[in-house]
CSV table of C-alpha atoms in Angstrom, one decimal:
chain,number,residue,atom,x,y,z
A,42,UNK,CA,139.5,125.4,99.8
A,43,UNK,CA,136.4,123.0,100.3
A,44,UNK,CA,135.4,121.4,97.2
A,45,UNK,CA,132.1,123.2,97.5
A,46,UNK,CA,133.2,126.7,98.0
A,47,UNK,CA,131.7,129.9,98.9
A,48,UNK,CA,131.3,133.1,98.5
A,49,UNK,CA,134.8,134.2,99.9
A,50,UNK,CA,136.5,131.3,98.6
A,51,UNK,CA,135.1,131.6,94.6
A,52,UNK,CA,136.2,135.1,95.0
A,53,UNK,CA,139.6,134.4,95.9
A,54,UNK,CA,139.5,131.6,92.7
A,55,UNK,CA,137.7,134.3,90.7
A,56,UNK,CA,141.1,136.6,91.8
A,57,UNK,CA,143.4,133.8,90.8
A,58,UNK,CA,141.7,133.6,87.3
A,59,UNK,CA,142.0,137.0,87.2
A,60,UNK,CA,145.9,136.7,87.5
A,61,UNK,CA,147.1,134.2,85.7
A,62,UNK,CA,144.7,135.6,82.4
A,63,UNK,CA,145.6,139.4,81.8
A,64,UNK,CA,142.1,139.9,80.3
A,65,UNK,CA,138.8,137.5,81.2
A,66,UNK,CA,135.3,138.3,80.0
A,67,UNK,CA,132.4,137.6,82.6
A,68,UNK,CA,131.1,134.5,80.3
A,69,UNK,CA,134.8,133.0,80.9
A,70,UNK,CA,135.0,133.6,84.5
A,71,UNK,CA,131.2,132.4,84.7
A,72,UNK,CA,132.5,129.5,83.2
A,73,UNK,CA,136.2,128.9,85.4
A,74,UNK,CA,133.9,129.3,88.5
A,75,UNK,CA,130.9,127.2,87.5
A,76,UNK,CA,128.3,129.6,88.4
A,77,UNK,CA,126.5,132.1,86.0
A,78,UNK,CA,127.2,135.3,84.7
A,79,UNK,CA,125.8,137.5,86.8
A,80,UNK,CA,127.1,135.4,90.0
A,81,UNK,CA,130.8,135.8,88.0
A,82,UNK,CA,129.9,139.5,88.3
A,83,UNK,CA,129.2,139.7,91.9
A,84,UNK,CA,132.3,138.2,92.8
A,85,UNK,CA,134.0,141.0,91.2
A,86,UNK,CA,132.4,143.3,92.8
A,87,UNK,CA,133.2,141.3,96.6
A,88,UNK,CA,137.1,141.9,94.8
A,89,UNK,CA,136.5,145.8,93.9
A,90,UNK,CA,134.8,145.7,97.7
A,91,UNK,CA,138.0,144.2,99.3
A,92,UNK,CA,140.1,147.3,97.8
A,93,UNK,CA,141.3,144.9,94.7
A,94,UNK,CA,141.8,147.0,91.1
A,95,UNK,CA,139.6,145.2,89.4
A,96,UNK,CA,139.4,147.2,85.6
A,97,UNK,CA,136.6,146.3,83.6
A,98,UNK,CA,137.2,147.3,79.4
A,99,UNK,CA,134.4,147.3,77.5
A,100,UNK,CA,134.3,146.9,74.0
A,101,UNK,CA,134.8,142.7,71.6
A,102,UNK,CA,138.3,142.5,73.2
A,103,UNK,CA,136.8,143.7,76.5
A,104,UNK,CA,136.3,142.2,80.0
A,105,UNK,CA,138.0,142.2,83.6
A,106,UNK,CA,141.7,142.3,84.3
A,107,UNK,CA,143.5,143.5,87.4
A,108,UNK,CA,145.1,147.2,87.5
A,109,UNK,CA,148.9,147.6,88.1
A,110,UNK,CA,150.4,146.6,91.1
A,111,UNK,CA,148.0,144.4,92.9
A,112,UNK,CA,149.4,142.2,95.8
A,113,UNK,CA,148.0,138.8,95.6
A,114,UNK,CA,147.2,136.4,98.7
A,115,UNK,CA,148.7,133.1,98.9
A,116,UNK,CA,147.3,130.6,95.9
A,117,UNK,CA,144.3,128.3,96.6
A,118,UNK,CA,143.6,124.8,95.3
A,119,UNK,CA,140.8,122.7,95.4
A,120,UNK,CA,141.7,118.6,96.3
A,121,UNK,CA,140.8,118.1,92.7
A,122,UNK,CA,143.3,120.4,91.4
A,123,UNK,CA,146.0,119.3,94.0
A,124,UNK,CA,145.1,116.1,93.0
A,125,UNK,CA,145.9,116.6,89.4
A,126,UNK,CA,148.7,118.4,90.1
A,127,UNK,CA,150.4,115.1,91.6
A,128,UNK,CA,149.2,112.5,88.7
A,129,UNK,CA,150.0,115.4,86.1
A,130,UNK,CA,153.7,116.0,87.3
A,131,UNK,CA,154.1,111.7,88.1
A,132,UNK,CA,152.5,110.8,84.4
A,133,UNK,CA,155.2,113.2,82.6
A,134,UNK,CA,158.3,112.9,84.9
A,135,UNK,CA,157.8,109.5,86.5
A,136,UNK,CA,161.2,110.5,89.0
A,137,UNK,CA,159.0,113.2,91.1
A,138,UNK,CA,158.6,110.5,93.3
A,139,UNK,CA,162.9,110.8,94.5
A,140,UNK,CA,163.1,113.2,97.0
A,141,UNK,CA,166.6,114.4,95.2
A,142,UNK,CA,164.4,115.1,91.8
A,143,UNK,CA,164.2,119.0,91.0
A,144,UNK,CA,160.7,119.0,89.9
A,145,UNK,CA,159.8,116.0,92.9
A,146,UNK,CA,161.9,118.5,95.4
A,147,UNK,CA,159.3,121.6,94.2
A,148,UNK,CA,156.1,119.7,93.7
A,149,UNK,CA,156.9,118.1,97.5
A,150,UNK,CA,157.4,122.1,99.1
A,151,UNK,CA,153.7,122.5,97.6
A,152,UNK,CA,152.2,120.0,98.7
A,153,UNK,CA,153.3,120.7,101.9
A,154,UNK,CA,152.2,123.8,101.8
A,155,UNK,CA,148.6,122.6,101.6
A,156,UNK,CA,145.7,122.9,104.3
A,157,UNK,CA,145.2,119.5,105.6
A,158,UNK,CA,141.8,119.1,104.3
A,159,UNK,CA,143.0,119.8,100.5
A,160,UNK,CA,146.5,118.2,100.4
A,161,UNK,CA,146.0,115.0,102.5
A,162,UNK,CA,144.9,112.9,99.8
A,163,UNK,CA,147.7,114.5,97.0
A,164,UNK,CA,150.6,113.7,99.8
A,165,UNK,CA,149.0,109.9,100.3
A,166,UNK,CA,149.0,110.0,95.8
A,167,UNK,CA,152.6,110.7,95.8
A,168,UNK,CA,153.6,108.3,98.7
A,169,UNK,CA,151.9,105.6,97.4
A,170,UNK,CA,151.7,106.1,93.6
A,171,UNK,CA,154.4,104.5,91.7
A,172,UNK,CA,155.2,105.6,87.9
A,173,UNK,CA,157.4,103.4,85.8
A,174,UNK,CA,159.9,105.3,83.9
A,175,UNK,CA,159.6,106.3,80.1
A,176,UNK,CA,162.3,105.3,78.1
A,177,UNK,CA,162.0,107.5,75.6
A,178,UNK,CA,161.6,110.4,77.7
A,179,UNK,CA,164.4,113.3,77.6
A,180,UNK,CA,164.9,116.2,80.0
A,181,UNK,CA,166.5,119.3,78.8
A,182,UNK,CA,168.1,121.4,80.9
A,183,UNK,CA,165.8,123.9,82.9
A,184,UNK,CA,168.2,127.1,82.0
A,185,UNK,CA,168.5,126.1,78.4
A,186,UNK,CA,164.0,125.5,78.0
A,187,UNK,CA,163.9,128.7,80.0
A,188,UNK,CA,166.0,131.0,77.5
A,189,UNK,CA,163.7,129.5,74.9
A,190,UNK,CA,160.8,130.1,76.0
A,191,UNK,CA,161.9,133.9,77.0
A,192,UNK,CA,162.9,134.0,73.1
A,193,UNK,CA,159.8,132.7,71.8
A,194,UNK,CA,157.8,134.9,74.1
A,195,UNK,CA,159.7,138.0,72.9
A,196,UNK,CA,160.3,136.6,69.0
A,197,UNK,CA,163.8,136.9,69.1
A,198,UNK,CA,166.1,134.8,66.9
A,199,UNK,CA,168.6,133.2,68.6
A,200,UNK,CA,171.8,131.3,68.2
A,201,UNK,CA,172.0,127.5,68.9
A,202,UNK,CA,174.6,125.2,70.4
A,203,UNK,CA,173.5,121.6,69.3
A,204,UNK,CA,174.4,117.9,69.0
A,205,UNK,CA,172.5,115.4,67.1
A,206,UNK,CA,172.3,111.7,67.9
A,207,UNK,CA,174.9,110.7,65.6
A,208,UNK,CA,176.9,113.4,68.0
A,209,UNK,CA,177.6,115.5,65.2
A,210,UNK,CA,178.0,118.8,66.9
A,211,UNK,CA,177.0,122.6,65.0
A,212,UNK,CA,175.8,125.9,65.5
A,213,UNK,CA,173.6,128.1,64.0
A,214,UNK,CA,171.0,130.8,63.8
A,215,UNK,CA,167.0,130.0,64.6
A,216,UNK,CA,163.7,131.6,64.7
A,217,UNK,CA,161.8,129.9,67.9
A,218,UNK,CA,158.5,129.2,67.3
A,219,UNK,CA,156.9,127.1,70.0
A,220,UNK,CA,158.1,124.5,72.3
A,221,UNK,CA,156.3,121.3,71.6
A,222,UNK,CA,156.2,118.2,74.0
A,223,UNK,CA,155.7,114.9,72.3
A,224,UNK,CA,155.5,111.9,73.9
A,225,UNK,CA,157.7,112.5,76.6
A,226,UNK,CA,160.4,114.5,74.4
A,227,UNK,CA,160.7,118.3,74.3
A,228,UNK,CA,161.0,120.0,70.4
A,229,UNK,CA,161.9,123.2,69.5
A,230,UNK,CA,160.0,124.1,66.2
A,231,UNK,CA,161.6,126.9,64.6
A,232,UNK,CA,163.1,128.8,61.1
A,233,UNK,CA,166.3,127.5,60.7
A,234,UNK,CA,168.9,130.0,59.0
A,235,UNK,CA,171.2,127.7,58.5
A,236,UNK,CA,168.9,125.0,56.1
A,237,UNK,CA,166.9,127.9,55.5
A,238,UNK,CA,163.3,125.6,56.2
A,239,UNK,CA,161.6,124.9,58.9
A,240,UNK,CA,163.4,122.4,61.8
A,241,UNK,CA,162.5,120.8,64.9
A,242,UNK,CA,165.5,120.2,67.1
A,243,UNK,CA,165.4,118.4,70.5
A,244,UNK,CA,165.4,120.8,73.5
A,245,UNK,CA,167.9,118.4,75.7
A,246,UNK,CA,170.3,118.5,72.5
A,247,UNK,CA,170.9,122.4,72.9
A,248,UNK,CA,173.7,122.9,74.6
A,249,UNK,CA,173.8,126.6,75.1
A,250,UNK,CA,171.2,129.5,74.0
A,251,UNK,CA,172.2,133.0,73.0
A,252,UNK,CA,170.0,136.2,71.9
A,253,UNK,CA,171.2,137.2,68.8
A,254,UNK,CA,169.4,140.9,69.6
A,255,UNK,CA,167.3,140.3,66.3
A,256,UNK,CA,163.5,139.9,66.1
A,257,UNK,CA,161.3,138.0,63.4
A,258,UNK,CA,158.3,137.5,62.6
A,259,UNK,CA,156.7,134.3,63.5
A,260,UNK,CA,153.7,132.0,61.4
A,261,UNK,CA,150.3,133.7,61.7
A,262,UNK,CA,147.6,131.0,63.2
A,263,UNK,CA,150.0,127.9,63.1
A,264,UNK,CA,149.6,125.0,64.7
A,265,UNK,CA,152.9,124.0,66.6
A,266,UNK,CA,151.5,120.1,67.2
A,267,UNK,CA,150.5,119.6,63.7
A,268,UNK,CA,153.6,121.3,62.2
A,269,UNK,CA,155.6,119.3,64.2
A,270,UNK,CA,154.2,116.4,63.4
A,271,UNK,CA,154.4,116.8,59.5
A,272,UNK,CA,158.0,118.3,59.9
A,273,UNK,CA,159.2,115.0,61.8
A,274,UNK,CA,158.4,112.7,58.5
A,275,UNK,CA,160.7,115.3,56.5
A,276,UNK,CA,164.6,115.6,56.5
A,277,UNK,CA,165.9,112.3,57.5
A,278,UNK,CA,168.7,110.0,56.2
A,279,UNK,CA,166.4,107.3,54.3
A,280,UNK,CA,164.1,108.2,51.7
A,281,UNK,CA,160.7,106.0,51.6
A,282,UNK,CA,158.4,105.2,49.0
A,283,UNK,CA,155.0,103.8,49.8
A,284,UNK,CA,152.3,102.9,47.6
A,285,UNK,CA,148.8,101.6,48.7
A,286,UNK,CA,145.9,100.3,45.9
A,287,UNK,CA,143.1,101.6,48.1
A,288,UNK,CA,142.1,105.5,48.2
A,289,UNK,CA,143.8,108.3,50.6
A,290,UNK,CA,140.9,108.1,52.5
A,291,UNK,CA,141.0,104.8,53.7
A,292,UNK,CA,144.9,104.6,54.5
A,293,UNK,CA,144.9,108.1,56.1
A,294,UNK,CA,143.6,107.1,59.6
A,295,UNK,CA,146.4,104.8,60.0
A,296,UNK,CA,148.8,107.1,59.3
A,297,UNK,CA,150.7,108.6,61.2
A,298,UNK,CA,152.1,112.8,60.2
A,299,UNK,CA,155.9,111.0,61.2
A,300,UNK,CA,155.7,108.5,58.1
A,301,UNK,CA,155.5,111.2,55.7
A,302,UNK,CA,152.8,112.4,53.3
A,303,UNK,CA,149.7,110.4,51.9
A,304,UNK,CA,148.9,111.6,48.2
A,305,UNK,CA,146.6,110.3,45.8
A,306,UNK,CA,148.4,108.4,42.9
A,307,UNK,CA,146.0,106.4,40.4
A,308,UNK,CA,143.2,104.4,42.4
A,309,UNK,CA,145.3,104.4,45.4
A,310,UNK,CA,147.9,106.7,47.0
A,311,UNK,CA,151.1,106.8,47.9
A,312,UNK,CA,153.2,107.8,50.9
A,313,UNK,CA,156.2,109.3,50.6
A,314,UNK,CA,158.6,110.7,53.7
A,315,UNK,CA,162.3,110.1,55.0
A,316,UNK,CA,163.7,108.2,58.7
A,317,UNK,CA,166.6,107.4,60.1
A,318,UNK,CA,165.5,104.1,61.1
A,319,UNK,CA,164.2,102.0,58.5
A,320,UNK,CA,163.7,98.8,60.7
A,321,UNK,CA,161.5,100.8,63.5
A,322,UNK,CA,160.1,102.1,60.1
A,323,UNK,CA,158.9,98.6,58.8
A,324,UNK,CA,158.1,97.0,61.9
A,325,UNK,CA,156.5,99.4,64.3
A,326,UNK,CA,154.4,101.4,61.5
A,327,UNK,CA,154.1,100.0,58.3
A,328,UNK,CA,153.4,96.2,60.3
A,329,UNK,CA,149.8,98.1,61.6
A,330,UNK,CA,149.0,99.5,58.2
A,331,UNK,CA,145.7,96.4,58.0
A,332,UNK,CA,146.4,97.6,53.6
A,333,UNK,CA,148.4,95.9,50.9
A,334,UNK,CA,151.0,98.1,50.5
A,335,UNK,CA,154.6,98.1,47.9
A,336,UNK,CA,157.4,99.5,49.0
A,337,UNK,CA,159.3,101.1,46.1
A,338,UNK,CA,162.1,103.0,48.2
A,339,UNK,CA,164.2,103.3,49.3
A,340,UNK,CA,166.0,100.5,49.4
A,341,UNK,CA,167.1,100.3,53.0
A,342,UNK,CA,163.6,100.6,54.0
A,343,UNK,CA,163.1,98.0,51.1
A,344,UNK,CA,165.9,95.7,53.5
A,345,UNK,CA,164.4,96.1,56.7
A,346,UNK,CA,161.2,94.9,55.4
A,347,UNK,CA,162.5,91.8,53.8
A,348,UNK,CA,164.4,91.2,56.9
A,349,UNK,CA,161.3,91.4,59.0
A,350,UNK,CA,158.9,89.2,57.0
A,351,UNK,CA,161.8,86.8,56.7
A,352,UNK,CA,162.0,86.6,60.3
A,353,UNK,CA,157.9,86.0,60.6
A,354,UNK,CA,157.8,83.2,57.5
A,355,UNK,CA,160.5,81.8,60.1
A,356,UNK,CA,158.8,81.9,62.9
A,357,UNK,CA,155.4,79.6,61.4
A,358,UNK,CA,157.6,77.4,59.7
A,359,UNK,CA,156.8,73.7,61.0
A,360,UNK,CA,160.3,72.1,62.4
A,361,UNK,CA,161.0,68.4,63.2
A,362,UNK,CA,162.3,67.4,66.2
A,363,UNK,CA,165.8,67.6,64.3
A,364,UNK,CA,165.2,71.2,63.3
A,365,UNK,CA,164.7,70.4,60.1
A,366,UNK,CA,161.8,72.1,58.2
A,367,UNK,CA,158.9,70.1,57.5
């Protein structure tokens, strides 16, 4: 598809809209196409003229969807959405460059599968591009993500297979919620029956995924990111006690939902939460904290901190030639 399409071609991406969103109002598929809402309309109608079912419902929930049954052509992309294709898939899985990578093996069969004039510049991006790997980043198993996400679609509790870092192994009964992915790192939030609270487990810890054949009820309005972000400050091994002498509002932009929970005590606040790493604790986020700050607990936190401005007194201490401290 040229990137300044036509009649025929925005009614083919007006069909594609239609597809992949079961029910699209002609303001929405005004705004997918970039024309206005009478144009949106016409294309619909070139659709309903081609023999498509095109249903239109009327009503607050209304708009266009397609009727059962409807044979699709073959997907079109524009080189801008090819093209973001290739830097989307090489910025979260830098391996899609290996020909023997899964997800390089699929995205390489569509590009391919491009006209000339839309995928020449995405096969050049992928050729040439080079991603460096994300330590941090974790890929779960595609079977294991895709049971989830049928259980979370279908809100049915499941049972759990997992392993934690410390590789302490359990299994257990969960209400999925969402699937979150954070920084390179795939979460399942969800009810936990076994702690009875909410947990957030990672996806390539689960070793196997069964239906349990019961439903649930899931949060009304959540937000997965945000609860997922509050829930990973909660829960861990080491307790931590924070206090600040400058109000909530100041310290809250530099922190961040993992360090725990900012409330006001006094003039100041304090932040209380749990880790499992103190040290990363103390010298990845509390060292950017530009606040005075006491830490009151616990005391491993309490250590690593010492340890850390121990190691930074050292480090502008003058020394002799001897190595003796001056």
């Amino acid at each position: 598809m040229p990137n300044d399409p036509g009649p025929t071609a925005r009614a083919l991406r007006a069909l594609e809209i239609l597809r992949t969103r079961p029910t699209t109002t002609a303001d929405e598929l005004a705004v997918r196409l970039g024309v206005t809402e009478r144009a949106a309309r016409r294309y619909v109608g070139i659709l309903k003229e081609a023999g498509i079912p095109v249903e239109s419902a009327r009503g607050p929930h209304g708009g266009y969807r397609l009727g059962r049954g409807t044979r699709l052509p073959p997907v079109h992309f524009t080189q801008a959405e090819a093209l973001g294709l290739v830097m989307a898939a090489l910025g979260g899985r830098p391996a899609v460059a290996d020909a023997d990578d899964l997800v390089g093996t699929a995205l390489g069969k569509v590009v391919k599968a491009l006209p000339e004039s839309v995928g020449r510049q995405a096969a050049l991006l992928r050729e040439y591009a080079a991603a460096a790997p994300d330590p941090l980043a974790a890929h779960p198993d595609p079977a294991v993500t895709s049971s989830l996400v049928e259980a979370v679609a279908h809100r049915r509790r499941v049972r759990l297979a997992y392993r934690s870092e410390a590789g302490h192994a359990w299994e257990e009964e969960a209400d999925p919620w969402s699937l979150v992915v954070r920084h390179g790192r795939w979460y399942l939030l969800c009810h936990s029956h076994r702690a009875d609270a909410v947990r957030t487990y990672r996806v390539d810890r689960i070793g196997e995924v069964r239906s349990t054949g019961h439903g649930f009820d899931a949060p009304v309005d959540f937000d997965p990111v945000a609860v997922l972000e509050e829930n990973l400050g909660t829960g861990w091994e080491f307790a931590t006690r924070v206090v600040f002498d400058v109000p909530p509002a100041e310290v809250a932009p530099w922190i961040r939902p993992p360090m725990g929970r900012l409330e006001p005590l006094g003039d100041g606040c304090v932040l209380l939460g749990s880790t499992r790493n103190p040290d990363m604790y103390a010298q990845e986020w509390l060292a950017g904290v530009p606040f005075a700050f006491r830490i009151e607990g616990g005391k491993e936190l309490r250590a690593a901190a010492a340890a850390l401005a121990e190691r930074f007194t050292a480090a502008v201490t003058d020394h002799d030639a001897a190595g003796h401290d001056r």
